[in-house]
mmCIF file of C-alpha atoms and ligand atoms in Angstrom:
data_model
loop_
_atom_site.group_PDB
_atom_site.id
_atom_site.type_symbol
_atom_site.label_atom_id
_atom_site.label_comp_id
_atom_site.label_asym_id
_atom_site.label_seq_id
_atom_site.Cartn_x
_atom_site.Cartn_y
_atom_site.Cartn_z
ATOM 1 C CA UNK O 1 56.882 30.736 -8.239
ATOM 2 C CA UNK O 2 54.140 29.377 -6.243
ATOM 3 C CA UNK O 3 54.072 25.945 -5.344
ATOM 4 C CA UNK O 4 50.113 24.477 -5.478
ATOM 5 C CA UNK O 5 49.725 22.876 -2.315
ATOM 6 C CA UNK O 6 45.665 22.097 -2.998
ATOM 7 C CA UNK O 7 42.519 23.561 -3.936
ATOM 8 C CA UNK O 8 39.236 25.260 -1.663
ATOM 9 C CA UNK O 9 36.428 27.020 -3.221
ATOM 10 C CA UNK O 10 35.295 30.930 -2.220
ATOM 11 C CA UNK O 11 32.014 31.702 -2.264
ATOM 12 C CA UNK O 12 31.031 35.514 -1.205
ATOM 13 C CA UNK O 13 27.289 36.048 -1.272
ATOM 14 C CA UNK O 14 25.461 39.356 -2.558
ATOM 15 C CA UNK O 15 26.604 41.979 0.438
ATOM 16 C CA UNK O 16 30.163 40.828 -0.194
ATOM 17 C CA UNK O 17 29.862 41.775 -3.576
ATOM 18 C CA UNK O 18 27.699 44.630 -3.494
ATOM 19 C CA UNK O 19 29.544 47.428 -5.008
ATOM 20 C CA UNK O 20 33.418 47.923 -6.350
ATOM 21 C CA UNK O 21 34.563 48.756 -2.993
ATOM 22 C CA UNK O 22 33.545 45.333 -1.441
ATOM 23 C CA UNK O 23 34.865 44.109 -4.395
ATOM 24 C CA UNK O 24 38.494 45.408 -3.802
ATOM 25 C CA UNK O 25 37.915 43.501 -0.062
ATOM 26 C CA UNK O 26 37.412 40.299 -2.066
ATOM 27 C CA UNK O 27 39.918 40.565 -4.214
ATOM 28 C CA UNK O 28 42.564 41.061 -2.073
ATOM 29 C CA UNK O 29 41.215 37.679 0.089
ATOM 30 C CA UNK O 30 41.422 35.916 -2.863
ATOM 31 C CA UNK O 31 45.099 37.174 -3.278
ATOM 32 C CA UNK O 32 46.233 36.938 0.255
ATOM 33 C CA UNK O 33 45.288 32.561 0.126
ATOM 34 C CA UNK O 34 46.632 32.362 -4.132
ATOM 35 C CA UNK O 35 49.689 33.535 -2.569
ATOM 36 C CA UNK O 36 50.205 31.219 0.575
ATOM 37 C CA UNK O 37 50.137 28.709 -2.560
ATOM 38 C CA UNK O 38 46.058 27.173 -2.751
ATOM 39 C CA UNK O 39 44.754 26.975 -6.360
ATOM 40 C CA UNK O 40 41.384 29.175 -5.884
ATOM 41 C CA UNK O 41 37.898 28.487 -7.193
ATOM 42 C CA UNK O 42 35.180 31.420 -6.224
ATOM 43 C CA UNK O 43 31.929 31.513 -6.743
ATOM 44 C CA UNK O 44 30.157 34.381 -6.646
ATOM 45 C CA UNK O 45 26.098 35.319 -6.199
ATOM 46 C CA UNK O 46 24.478 38.367 -7.779
ATOM 47 C CA UNK O 47 25.287 42.458 -6.212
ATOM 48 C CA UNK O 48 23.595 43.385 -3.360
ATOM 49 C CA UNK O 49 20.194 42.992 -3.832
ATOM 50 C CA UNK O 50 19.579 42.691 -8.020
ATOM 51 C CA UNK O 51 18.658 39.561 -8.017
ATOM 52 C CA UNK O 52 15.225 41.032 -6.330
ATOM 53 C CA UNK O 53 15.537 43.881 -8.728
ATOM 54 C CA UNK O 54 15.183 41.973 -11.602
ATOM 55 C CA UNK O 55 12.571 40.271 -10.192
ATOM 56 C CA UNK O 56 10.284 43.198 -9.669
ATOM 57 C CA UNK O 57 11.028 44.407 -12.485
ATOM 58 C CA UNK O 58 10.123 41.035 -14.809
ATOM 59 C CA UNK O 59 7.260 41.320 -12.592
ATOM 60 C CA UNK O 60 6.240 44.866 -14.168
ATOM 61 C CA UNK O 61 6.517 43.589 -17.159
ATOM 62 C CA UNK O 62 4.166 40.649 -16.330
ATOM 63 C CA UNK O 63 1.922 38.651 -14.251
ATOM 64 C CA UNK O 64 2.973 35.184 -16.152
ATOM 65 C CA UNK O 65 6.184 34.982 -16.272
ATOM 66 C CA UNK O 66 7.708 31.173 -18.329
ATOM 67 C CA UNK O 67 10.500 30.305 -15.511
ATOM 68 C CA UNK O 68 12.538 29.330 -18.251
ATOM 69 C CA UNK O 69 12.910 33.280 -19.286
ATOM 70 C CA UNK O 70 12.741 34.501 -15.782
ATOM 71 C CA UNK O 71 15.515 31.379 -14.951
ATOM 72 C CA UNK O 72 17.431 33.086 -18.292
ATOM 73 C CA UNK O 73 17.483 37.045 -16.482
ATOM 74 C CA UNK O 74 17.913 35.817 -13.298
ATOM 75 C CA UNK O 75 21.256 34.315 -14.312
ATOM 76 C CA UNK O 76 22.514 37.802 -15.805
ATOM 77 C CA UNK O 77 23.026 38.875 -12.264
ATOM 78 C CA UNK O 78 26.390 36.144 -11.737
ATOM 79 C CA UNK O 79 27.642 37.486 -14.942
ATOM 80 C CA UNK O 80 27.584 40.711 -13.941
ATOM 81 C CA UNK O 81 29.534 39.594 -10.514
ATOM 82 C CA UNK O 82 32.348 37.380 -12.490
ATOM 83 C CA UNK O 83 33.037 39.348 -15.673
ATOM 84 C CA UNK O 84 33.686 42.737 -12.756
ATOM 85 C CA UNK O 85 35.464 40.253 -10.121
ATOM 86 C CA UNK O 86 37.662 38.941 -13.017
ATOM 87 C CA UNK O 87 38.476 42.275 -14.623
ATOM 88 C CA UNK O 88 39.349 43.306 -11.134
ATOM 89 C CA UNK O 89 42.127 40.520 -9.906
ATOM 90 C CA UNK O 90 43.753 40.909 -14.052
ATOM 91 C CA UNK O 91 43.678 44.737 -13.510
ATOM 92 C CA UNK O 92 45.708 43.921 -9.743
ATOM 93 C CA UNK O 93 47.844 41.465 -11.802
ATOM 94 C CA UNK O 94 46.928 38.203 -11.105
ATOM 95 C CA UNK O 95 45.294 35.771 -13.909
ATOM 96 C CA UNK O 96 41.729 35.476 -14.148
ATOM 97 C CA UNK O 97 38.953 34.090 -15.635
ATOM 98 C CA UNK O 98 35.222 34.146 -15.050
ATOM 99 C CA UNK O 99 32.934 31.106 -16.549
ATOM 100 C CA UNK O 100 29.259 31.017 -16.404
ATOM 101 C CA UNK O 101 27.339 27.817 -15.095
ATOM 102 C CA UNK O 102 27.230 26.497 -18.942
ATOM 103 C CA UNK O 103 31.098 27.489 -19.018
ATOM 104 C CA UNK O 104 32.112 25.819 -16.387
ATOM 105 C CA UNK O 105 30.156 22.787 -16.799
ATOM 106 C CA UNK O 106 26.774 22.671 -13.908
ATOM 107 C CA UNK O 107 24.276 20.278 -15.313
ATOM 108 C CA UNK O 108 20.978 20.382 -13.611
ATOM 109 C CA UNK O 109 17.315 18.373 -14.006
ATOM 110 C CA UNK O 110 15.184 20.528 -15.916
ATOM 111 C CA UNK O 111 13.268 22.590 -13.417
ATOM 112 C CA UNK O 112 13.338 25.623 -13.935
ATOM 113 C CA UNK O 113 13.837 28.438 -10.985
ATOM 114 C CA UNK O 114 14.469 25.418 -8.796
ATOM 115 C CA UNK O 115 16.623 22.484 -10.136
ATOM 116 C CA UNK O 116 19.375 20.427 -8.390
ATOM 117 C CA UNK O 117 22.749 19.790 -9.489
ATOM 118 C CA UNK O 118 22.828 16.646 -11.492
ATOM 119 C CA UNK O 119 26.823 16.554 -12.454
ATOM 120 C CA UNK O 120 29.646 19.173 -12.760
ATOM 121 C CA UNK O 121 32.160 18.572 -16.106
ATOM 122 C CA UNK O 122 34.723 20.018 -14.286
ATOM 123 C CA UNK O 123 37.458 19.568 -17.548
ATOM 124 C CA UNK O 124 37.262 23.222 -18.131
ATOM 125 C CA UNK O 125 37.614 24.582 -15.018
ATOM 126 C CA UNK O 126 41.061 22.465 -14.235
ATOM 127 C CA UNK O 127 42.297 23.067 -17.241
ATOM 128 C CA UNK O 128 42.289 27.066 -16.038
ATOM 129 C CA UNK O 129 43.371 26.352 -13.167
ATOM 130 C CA UNK O 130 46.409 24.043 -14.864
ATOM 131 C CA UNK O 131 46.917 27.784 -16.008
ATOM 132 C CA UNK O 132 47.963 29.176 -11.989
ATOM 133 C CA UNK O 133 44.192 30.929 -13.050
ATOM 134 C CA UNK O 134 42.120 32.048 -10.479
ATOM 135 C CA UNK O 135 38.680 30.561 -11.591
ATOM 136 C CA UNK O 136 35.558 32.639 -10.369
ATOM 137 C CA UNK O 137 32.190 30.505 -11.915
ATOM 138 C CA UNK O 138 28.681 32.164 -11.286
ATOM 139 C CA UNK O 139 26.456 30.406 -8.346
ATOM 140 C CA UNK O 140 22.990 30.230 -8.856
ATOM 141 C CA UNK O 141 22.949 28.759 -11.992
ATOM 142 C CA UNK O 142 23.752 25.757 -14.430
ATOM 143 C CA UNK O 143 21.938 24.466 -17.645
ATOM 144 C CA UNK O 144 19.687 21.385 -18.545
ATOM 145 C CA UNK O 145 19.932 18.536 -21.373
ATOM 146 C CA UNK O 146 18.333 21.491 -23.990
ATOM 147 C CA UNK O 147 21.154 23.945 -23.492
ATOM 148 C CA UNK O 148 18.700 25.568 -21.712
ATOM 149 C CA UNK O 149 20.097 28.018 -18.260
ATOM 150 C CA UNK O 150 18.137 27.088 -15.107
ATOM 151 C CA UNK O 151 18.517 28.282 -11.250
ATOM 152 C CA UNK O 152 18.239 26.155 -8.529
ATOM 153 C CA UNK O 153 16.698 27.828 -6.236
ATOM 154 C CA UNK O 154 17.064 31.294 -3.846
ATOM 155 C CA UNK O 155 20.369 31.311 -1.702
ATOM 156 C CA UNK O 156 21.609 29.061 -4.031
ATOM 157 C CA UNK O 157 25.105 30.323 -4.788
ATOM 158 C CA UNK O 158 25.601 28.206 -1.828
ATOM 159 C CA UNK O 159 24.962 24.389 -3.516
ATOM 160 C CA UNK O 160 26.900 25.955 -6.794
ATOM 161 C CA UNK O 161 30.138 26.005 -4.408
ATOM 162 C CA UNK O 162 30.446 22.904 -2.611
ATOM 163 C CA UNK O 163 28.693 21.171 -5.579
ATOM 164 C CA UNK O 164 32.240 22.638 -7.352
ATOM 165 C CA UNK O 165 33.856 21.315 -4.230
ATOM 166 C CA UNK O 166 32.945 18.049 -4.226
ATOM 167 C CA UNK O 167 33.694 17.978 -8.134
ATOM 168 C CA UNK O 168 37.157 18.884 -7.489
ATOM 169 C CA UNK O 169 38.122 16.981 -4.318
ATOM 170 C CA UNK O 170 38.625 20.675 -2.644
ATOM 171 C CA UNK O 171 40.419 20.083 0.631
ATOM 172 C CA UNK O 172 37.382 23.012 1.995
ATOM 173 C CA UNK O 173 34.409 24.919 0.427
ATOM 174 C CA UNK O 174 34.652 29.299 2.331
ATOM 175 C CA UNK O 175 30.976 30.778 2.249
ATOM 176 C CA UNK O 176 31.851 34.408 3.008
ATOM 177 C CA UNK O 177 29.274 36.681 4.175
ATOM 178 C CA UNK O 178 28.289 39.483 6.193
ATOM 179 C CA UNK O 179 28.615 37.991 9.530
ATOM 180 C CA UNK O 180 31.686 35.643 10.898
ATOM 181 C CA UNK O 181 29.757 31.971 11.416
ATOM 182 C CA UNK O 182 27.290 29.971 12.490
ATOM 183 C CA UNK O 183 25.736 31.386 15.450
ATOM 184 C CA UNK O 184 23.655 29.954 18.508
ATOM 185 C CA UNK O 185 20.076 32.134 16.600
ATOM 186 C CA UNK O 186 20.039 34.711 14.100
ATOM 187 C CA UNK O 187 22.458 37.859 15.559
ATOM 188 C CA UNK O 188 20.666 40.130 13.621
ATOM 189 C CA UNK O 189 17.757 39.025 15.301
ATOM 190 C CA UNK O 190 19.570 38.293 18.986
ATOM 191 C CA UNK O 191 22.266 40.828 19.778
ATOM 192 C CA UNK O 192 23.558 38.045 22.623
ATOM 193 C CA UNK O 193 23.866 34.983 20.745
ATOM 194 C CA UNK O 194 27.079 33.671 20.321
ATOM 195 C CA UNK O 195 29.625 32.300 17.557
ATOM 196 C CA UNK O 196 29.932 28.487 17.198
ATOM 197 C CA UNK O 197 33.637 26.991 16.364
ATOM 198 C CA UNK O 198 31.559 23.778 15.165
ATOM 199 C CA UNK O 199 28.906 21.938 13.808
ATOM 200 C CA UNK O 200 28.100 18.631 12.833
ATOM 201 C CA UNK O 201 26.477 18.266 8.998
ATOM 202 C CA UNK O 202 22.859 16.841 10.518
ATOM 203 C CA UNK O 203 22.840 20.441 13.141
ATOM 204 C CA UNK O 204 23.844 22.676 9.697
ATOM 205 C CA UNK O 205 20.960 21.644 8.024
ATOM 206 C CA UNK O 206 18.634 20.929 10.767
ATOM 207 C CA UNK O 207 19.588 25.080 11.524
ATOM 208 C CA UNK O 208 19.024 25.419 7.745
ATOM 209 C CA UNK O 209 15.641 23.911 7.106
ATOM 210 C CA UNK O 210 14.586 25.547 9.808
ATOM 211 C CA UNK O 211 14.648 28.565 8.040
ATOM 212 C CA UNK O 212 18.103 30.293 9.437
ATOM 213 C CA UNK O 213 19.606 31.531 6.015
ATOM 214 C CA UNK O 214 22.548 31.696 6.615
ATOM 215 C CA UNK O 215 23.393 28.667 4.099
ATOM 216 C CA UNK O 216 22.015 27.205 1.742
ATOM 217 C CA UNK O 217 20.232 23.387 3.064
ATOM 218 C CA UNK O 218 20.948 21.708 -0.127
ATOM 219 C CA UNK O 219 24.339 23.100 0.124
ATOM 220 C CA UNK O 220 24.828 21.075 3.326
ATOM 221 C CA UNK O 221 23.380 17.582 2.596
ATOM 222 C CA UNK O 222 25.996 17.932 -0.266
ATOM 223 C CA UNK O 223 28.580 19.045 1.796
ATOM 224 C CA UNK O 224 27.918 15.459 4.421
ATOM 225 C CA UNK O 225 27.195 13.373 1.469
ATOM 226 C CA UNK O 226 31.133 14.050 -0.528
ATOM 227 C CA UNK O 227 32.383 14.669 3.324
ATOM 228 C CA UNK O 228 33.547 18.845 2.214
ATOM 229 C CA UNK O 229 34.068 21.259 5.262
ATOM 230 C CA UNK O 230 32.134 23.907 4.832
ATOM 231 C CA UNK O 231 33.711 26.986 6.608
ATOM 232 C CA UNK O 232 31.539 29.913 7.066
ATOM 233 C CA UNK O 233 33.691 33.690 7.513
ATOM 234 C CA UNK O 234 33.151 36.851 7.251
ATOM 235 C CA UNK O 235 34.166 38.934 4.066
ATOM 236 C CA UNK O 236 35.429 41.806 6.257
ATOM 237 C CA UNK O 237 37.045 40.824 8.922
ATOM 238 C CA UNK O 238 39.749 37.778 9.779
ATOM 239 C CA UNK O 239 37.915 36.524 12.761
ATOM 240 C CA UNK O 240 37.563 32.386 12.841
ATOM 241 C CA UNK O 241 34.374 31.022 11.710
ATOM 242 C CA UNK O 242 32.324 27.576 11.792
ATOM 243 C CA UNK O 243 33.911 24.633 10.357
ATOM 244 C CA UNK O 244 30.914 22.233 9.635
ATOM 245 C CA UNK O 245 31.942 18.596 9.477
ATOM 246 C CA UNK O 246 31.041 15.308 10.548
ATOM 247 C CA UNK O 247 33.278 16.001 14.240
ATOM 248 C CA UNK O 248 29.892 15.360 16.518
ATOM 249 C CA UNK O 249 29.537 16.875 19.942
ATOM 250 C CA UNK O 250 26.809 15.627 21.831
ATOM 251 C CA UNK O 251 24.660 17.302 23.969
ATOM 252 C CA UNK O 252 24.800 20.294 23.628
ATOM 253 C CA UNK O 253 22.113 22.918 22.704
ATOM 254 C CA UNK O 254 23.195 24.559 19.579
ATOM 255 C CA UNK O 255 20.815 26.671 18.116
ATOM 256 C CA UNK O 256 17.386 28.326 18.245
ATOM 257 C CA UNK O 257 15.971 29.138 15.391
ATOM 258 C CA UNK O 258 12.391 30.985 15.152
ATOM 259 C CA UNK O 259 11.379 29.710 11.199
ATOM 260 C CA UNK O 260 8.065 32.553 11.355
ATOM 261 C CA UNK O 261 6.102 33.866 14.358
ATOM 262 C CA UNK O 262 5.153 30.538 15.502
ATOM 263 C CA UNK O 263 7.461 28.187 15.268
ATOM 264 C CA UNK O 264 10.598 28.104 17.196
ATOM 265 C CA UNK O 265 13.027 25.093 17.261
ATOM 266 C CA UNK O 266 16.101 23.905 19.117
ATOM 267 C CA UNK O 267 18.933 22.025 17.521
ATOM 268 C CA UNK O 268 21.875 19.738 18.482
ATOM 269 C CA UNK O 269 23.089 16.336 18.581
ATOM 270 C CA UNK O 270 21.447 13.811 21.282
ATOM 271 C CA UNK O 271 19.563 16.427 22.142
ATOM 272 C CA UNK O 272 16.721 13.677 22.393
ATOM 273 C CA UNK O 273 18.619 12.941 25.658
ATOM 274 C CA UNK O 274 19.782 15.518 27.975
ATOM 275 C CA UNK O 275 16.591 15.186 29.817
ATOM 276 C CA UNK O 276 17.948 18.080 31.671
ATOM 277 C CA UNK O 277 17.278 20.648 28.633
ATOM 278 C CA UNK O 278 14.146 18.784 28.013
ATOM 279 C CA UNK O 279 12.471 19.447 30.988
ATOM 280 C CA UNK O 280 13.980 23.572 31.190
ATOM 281 C CA UNK O 281 12.011 23.483 27.640
ATOM 282 C CA UNK O 282 8.614 21.534 29.777
ATOM 283 C CA UNK O 283 8.995 23.999 32.362
ATOM 284 C CA UNK O 284 10.074 27.111 30.356
ATOM 285 C CA UNK O 285 6.625 26.608 28.448
ATOM 286 C CA UNK O 286 4.637 26.239 31.259
ATOM 287 C CA UNK O 287 6.028 29.622 33.278
ATOM 288 C CA UNK O 288 4.757 31.261 30.399
ATOM 289 C CA UNK O 289 1.740 29.711 29.817
ATOM 290 C CA UNK O 290 2.201 29.710 26.467
ATOM 291 C CA UNK O 291 -0.407 27.502 24.244
ATOM 292 C CA UNK O 292 1.347 24.892 22.285
ATOM 293 C CA UNK O 293 -0.326 23.024 19.886
ATOM 294 C CA UNK O 294 2.485 20.705 19.000
ATOM 295 C CA UNK O 295 5.499 19.236 19.880
ATOM 296 C CA UNK O 296 8.131 17.588 17.459
ATOM 297 C CA UNK O 297 10.914 14.999 19.600
ATOM 298 C CA UNK O 298 13.893 13.775 17.366
ATOM 299 C CA UNK O 299 17.184 13.159 17.656
ATOM 300 C CA UNK O 300 19.378 16.070 16.717
ATOM 301 C CA UNK O 301 16.151 18.845 17.259
ATOM 302 C CA UNK O 302 12.441 19.471 19.497
ATOM 303 C CA UNK O 303 10.315 22.277 17.314
ATOM 304 C CA UNK O 304 7.852 23.279 18.929
ATOM 305 C CA UNK O 305 4.777 25.264 17.517
ATOM 306 C CA UNK O 306 2.728 27.715 19.435
ATOM 307 C CA UNK O 307 -1.276 28.305 18.875
ATOM 308 C CA UNK O 308 -0.547 32.015 19.250
ATOM 309 C CA UNK O 309 2.275 34.023 18.317
ATOM 310 C CA UNK O 310 5.515 33.948 19.964
ATOM 311 C CA UNK O 311 7.103 37.587 21.062
ATOM 312 C CA UNK O 312 11.158 38.191 20.665
ATOM 313 C CA UNK O 313 11.278 38.092 24.699
ATOM 314 C CA UNK O 314 10.451 34.850 24.338
ATOM 315 C CA UNK O 315 13.134 33.423 22.168
ATOM 316 C CA UNK O 316 15.389 36.061 23.638
ATOM 317 C CA UNK O 317 14.262 34.181 27.600
ATOM 318 C CA UNK O 318 14.577 30.418 25.849
ATOM 319 C CA UNK O 319 18.618 31.399 24.265
ATOM 320 C CA UNK O 320 19.616 32.728 28.040
ATOM 321 C CA UNK O 321 18.042 29.603 29.605
ATOM 322 C CA UNK O 322 19.016 26.809 27.303
ATOM 323 C CA UNK O 323 22.548 28.413 25.823
ATOM 324 C CA UNK O 324 23.438 31.388 27.884
ATOM 325 C CA UNK O 325 23.466 29.845 31.470
ATOM 326 C CA UNK O 326 24.943 26.695 30.440
ATOM 327 C CA UNK O 327 28.103 28.121 29.436
HETATM 328 P P1 LIG K 401 24.584 35.946 1.585
HETATM 329 O O1 LIG K 401 23.585 36.702 1.121
HETATM 330 O O2 LIG K 401 25.967 36.506 1.808
HETATM 331 O O3 LIG K 401 24.666 34.260 0.879
HETATM 332 P P2 LIG K 401 22.999 35.563 3.561
HETATM 333 O O4 LIG K 401 22.074 36.300 3.656
HETATM 334 O O5 LIG K 401 21.914 34.266 2.784
HETATM 335 O O6 LIG K 401 24.955 35.967 2.796
HETATM 336 O O7 LIG K 401 23.290 34.574 4.930
HETATM 337 C C1 LIG K 401 23.526 35.686 6.050
HETATM 338 C C2 LIG K 401 22.634 35.863 6.723
HETATM 339 O O8 LIG K 401 22.541 34.942 7.513
HETATM 340 C C3 LIG K 401 22.927 36.525 8.429
HETATM 341 O O9 LIG K 401 23.093 38.369 8.027
HETATM 342 C C4 LIG K 401 22.422 37.055 9.344
HETATM 343 O O10 LIG K 401 21.543 37.596 10.095
HETATM 344 C C5 LIG K 401 21.420 34.905 8.461
HETATM 345 N N1 LIG K 401 21.202 34.188 9.646
HETATM 346 C C6 LIG K 401 20.015 33.776 9.852
HETATM 347 N N2 LIG K 401 20.478 32.498 11.366
HETATM 348 C C7 LIG K 401 21.992 33.158 11.158
HETATM 349 C C8 LIG K 401 22.492 32.189 12.546
HETATM 350 N N3 LIG K 401 22.028 30.793 13.201
HETATM 351 N N4 LIG K 401 24.028 32.706 12.111
HETATM 352 C C9 LIG K 401 24.218 33.054 11.641
HETATM 353 N N5 LIG K 401 23.623 34.022 10.198
HETATM 354 C C10 LIG K 401 22.185 34.048 10.551
HETATM 355 N N1 LIG K 402 21.334 35.567 -6.206
HETATM 356 C C1 LIG K 402 20.915 35.055 -5.749
HETATM 357 C C2 LIG K 402 19.774 34.996 -4.987
HETATM 358 O O1 LIG K 402 19.874 36.143 -4.622
HETATM 359 C C3 LIG K 402 21.703 33.755 -6.134
HETATM 360 C C4 LIG K 402 22.343 33.819 -4.170
HETATM 361 O O2 LIG K 402 22.488 34.998 -3.716
HETATM 362 O O3 LIG K 402 22.389 32.792 -4.000
HETATM 363 O O4 LIG K 402 18.909 34.023 -4.278
HETATM 364 MG MG1 LIG K 403 23.231 32.931 1.312
#
């Protein structure tokens, strides 16, 4: 008999649940943690590019889609994932149950397509956990006061997971995806990028707000408010991930993000006081004769807007100068 020691929330993104093979890897990860004595709530995204596909198909039917109807449609993607994973875990001999947003008690405001989670009534989740089940909840969706289905914004399953973790007072919220942590820049754009072992909520929020899609920005706000450590890891290996918590390390540049073609942000706690880095950034701009329209410096971030499109080589150079040379 397993003696449960704590509750953890595990979220798996679209690429992690894209097909039956990947669902099996996800199931094995869950079983491993369950057997180690964790009560487990799983939050899933829709499989692969399902959400994009549903949007495209709806647009082929109408140019003027009612937000409410789009939410009913898009919420089906997550419903497919949770049902499949539950079928699989039950088949593998583990008691599991899938729950939609409304069954799991996720209440939102009325803003279809970009609703805010207002309250989570966890009684159903707790009842199922008490029965030693693995509880699998749809990400990205909830229900409003009219009992209508809402969705909470693209990439929102991260936020569902951290909100559920907060409501359950879970020990940790793990976000599993195709990358094994948060890097100093998007590792798919910059092969030189390095994995960070820890980040503060403030730093992660800046990184998410600047457009790095590794974590949905609202999930970081919720994590900070309710003090839930968020750990990002890869579904497909066992490497250490990145821990996002309120532990602050001062004065190192943590990440460089290129939001669109003409804006680069450099993020790190207390960057405003790191004159050496500020000097390096200014020297870099001067040396490369880059025309700047605006520089915004605050406690944790330097954002540079350029007059023209910035080529990838400048992002690489900035990364080398501020991150690789420092380590
Ligand atoms: P999921 O579908 O599992 O929610 P996402 O695609 O939303 O996963 O997020 C993972 C992606 O985030 C990675 O494939 C990576 O390209 C991108 N990404 C952008 N910036 C970063 C960063 N600084 N560190 C890690 N990944 C990043
Ligand atoms: N399926 C939704 C999307 O593609 C939510 C998510 O994946 O987090 O945006
Ligand atoms: Mg995502």
